[in-house]
Phi, psi and omega in degrees: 000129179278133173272168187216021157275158185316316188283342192055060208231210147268160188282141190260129212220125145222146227273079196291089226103129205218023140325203193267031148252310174334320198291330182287310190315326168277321153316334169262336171301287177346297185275351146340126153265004142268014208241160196224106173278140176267296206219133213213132157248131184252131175253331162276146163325320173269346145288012167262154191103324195280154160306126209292307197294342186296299182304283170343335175060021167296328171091024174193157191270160192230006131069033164220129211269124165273157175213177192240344163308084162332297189295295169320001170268296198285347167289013179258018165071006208318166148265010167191134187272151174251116188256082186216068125332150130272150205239316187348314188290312212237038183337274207304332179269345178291289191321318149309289229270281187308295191316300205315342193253324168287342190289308197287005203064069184198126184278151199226128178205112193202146198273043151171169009286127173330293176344285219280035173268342194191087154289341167332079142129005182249328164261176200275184175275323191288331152298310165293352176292312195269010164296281167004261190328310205281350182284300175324319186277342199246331181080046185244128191229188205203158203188067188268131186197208209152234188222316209219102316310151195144187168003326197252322164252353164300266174307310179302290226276318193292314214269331150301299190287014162258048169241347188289135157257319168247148134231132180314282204219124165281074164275174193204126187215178185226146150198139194194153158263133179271004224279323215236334138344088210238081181216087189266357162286004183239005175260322189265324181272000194223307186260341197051058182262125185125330195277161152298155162300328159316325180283138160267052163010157227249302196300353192222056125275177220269166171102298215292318162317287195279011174268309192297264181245046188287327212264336196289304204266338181297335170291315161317305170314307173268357136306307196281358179080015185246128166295123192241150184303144160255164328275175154323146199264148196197111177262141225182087156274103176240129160267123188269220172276093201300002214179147172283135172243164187219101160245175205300337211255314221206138155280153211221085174319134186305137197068007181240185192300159190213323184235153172228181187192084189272102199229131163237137192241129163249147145299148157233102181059079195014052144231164214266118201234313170214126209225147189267116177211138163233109147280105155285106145291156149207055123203129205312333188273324192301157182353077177317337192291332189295168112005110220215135182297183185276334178204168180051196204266354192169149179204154149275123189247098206255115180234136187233132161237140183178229193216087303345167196237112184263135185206131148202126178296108181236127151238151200212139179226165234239160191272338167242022146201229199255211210272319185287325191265007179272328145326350177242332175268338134353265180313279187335294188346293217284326172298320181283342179278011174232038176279305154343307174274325177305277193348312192259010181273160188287158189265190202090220188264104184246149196231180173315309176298324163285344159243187184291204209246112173271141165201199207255049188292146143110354189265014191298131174324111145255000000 
């Protein structure tokens, strides 16, 4: 691996965040033998100060301090922030936060807002003009990606179909039990697991889907080279709970929603071409007729119909836990391996499609 820092050292990184992605993150800059963690940001008062492997749960200190002071990250010049904020809550101030770190020069790689993995027809122009600009003037680039969306629909999916002669339909799924997730703004307040059914959640108002993972088929799309009917098609199961449940994030009453079953659909001359599909659980059991991984609590699933008709599973669980917390270590993963390649990418909006073949140099055990 070429480092593309001044020094030609490792690249100097700080860990925007210490949550349930933030914490993997840091733990994979650490184990990088190209990334230097510098800096750590924190938004509660009671992580400042504290030692990054400590917030990491590493069982050792990494003898970099966290803090909640902005300015003081960036004046230590990082070549790249590793970002996994939340964002799910706070769209417009996330966004604000990423533009503001390329305008300062600072390469950006961060799991969210989902929305900026494929912006296109989803921000006005005049924000991506000024992403644009600020990647021309700083040579600074931004980089949103994961698993979900991120990796399990991008790269896997794109990577598949050059196995193809025909293809029908690109589907893409997450199916997973959340039960053991641990978020409770995005289980009561973003999806409303827990809610009457009657409630409308933030995720299932009109919109709110093709805006979110809307950027997931469009980029497939425009991998596959097909222009698709607008808008996107939005699909909406929700079920309830057969039974009281106690899950990590939200307690879920018997009769309230307990399952979702989530579809963005893109067309091509109304027909369904390219598709987003999430089965949500928070039990192992719920509505059997859905779609159920092959083992364990969850997978990604990539089904291409055509010419050959293609299916592949990655499922992944975590080695001292389940599937949600190898899920977080995923997501972090795929962002810190790709820093290198962001770092050395042109500046501006960089997407799955824009860089090389990222993969896990340097991490084999010895």
């Amino acid at each position: 691996m070429v480092s593309t820092s001044p020094t030609d050292g490792p690249l100097r990184v700080v860990a925007w965040s210490t949550g349930t992605v933030g914490r993997h993150a840091i733990a994979g800059i650490d184990a990088h033998p190209g990334l230097e963690l510098v800096g750590v940001w924190v938004s509660n008062p009671a992580k400042d100060g504290r030692d990054a492997g400590d917030l990491a749960g590493l069982g050792r200190e990494l003898g970099v301090r966290a803090t909640s002071d902005r300015d003081a990250l960036l004046a230590l010049e990082p070549d790249a922030i590793v970002h996994t904020a939340m964002a799910d809550d706070r769209v417009f101030e996330c966004l604000e936060d990423l533009f503001g770190f390329v305008e300062a020069g600072v390469n950006v790689v961060s799991s969210g807002p989902v929305l900026l993995q494929w912006p296109e027809r989803i921000l006005p122009p005049e924000m991506l003009d000024r992403l644009a600009e600020a990647g021309r003037r700083t040579g600074a680039s931004l980089h949103v990606n994961g698993i979900d969306p991120g990796f399990a629909n991008d790269v896997l999916p794109l990577s598949l179909t050059s196995l193809s002669q025909r293809i029908d339909e690109v589907r893409v799924m997450e199916i997973a039990d959340y039960s053991t997730y641990y978020q409770p703004v995005v289980m009561r307040d973003i999806y409303g697991f827990g809610q009457p059914l009657d409630h409308r959640a933030m995720l299932w108002e009109p919109g709110i889907l093709g805006t979110a993972w809307g950027s997931v088929v469009r980029q497939l799309a425009a991998g596959l080279g097909i222009t698709l009917d607008e808008p996107l098609e939005e699909v909406v199961d929700r079920r309830p709970a057969d039974r009281d449940l106690d899950t990590a994030s939200v307690r879920i009453p018997a009769g309230s929603m307990g399952a979702v079953r989530f579809q963005v659909i893109g067309k091509v001359d109304g027909v369904p071409r390219v598709v987003l599909d999430h089965v949500t659980r928070t039990a192992e059991d719920q509505v059997p007729e859905w779609p159920t991984p092959p083992e364990g609590g969850g997978c990604y699933r990539v089904v291409i119909t055509g010419e050959p008709v293609l299916q592949c599973d990655l499922v992944h669980h975590g080695e001292h836990g389940d599937h949600n917390v190898s899920g977080m270590i995923v997501t972090a993963q795929r962002l810190v391996n790709a820093v290198p390649a962001v770092v050395a990418a042109p500046g501006g909006l960089v997407t799955a499609l824009d860089l090389p073949l990222v993969t896990g140099e340097g991490l084999v055990a010895s």
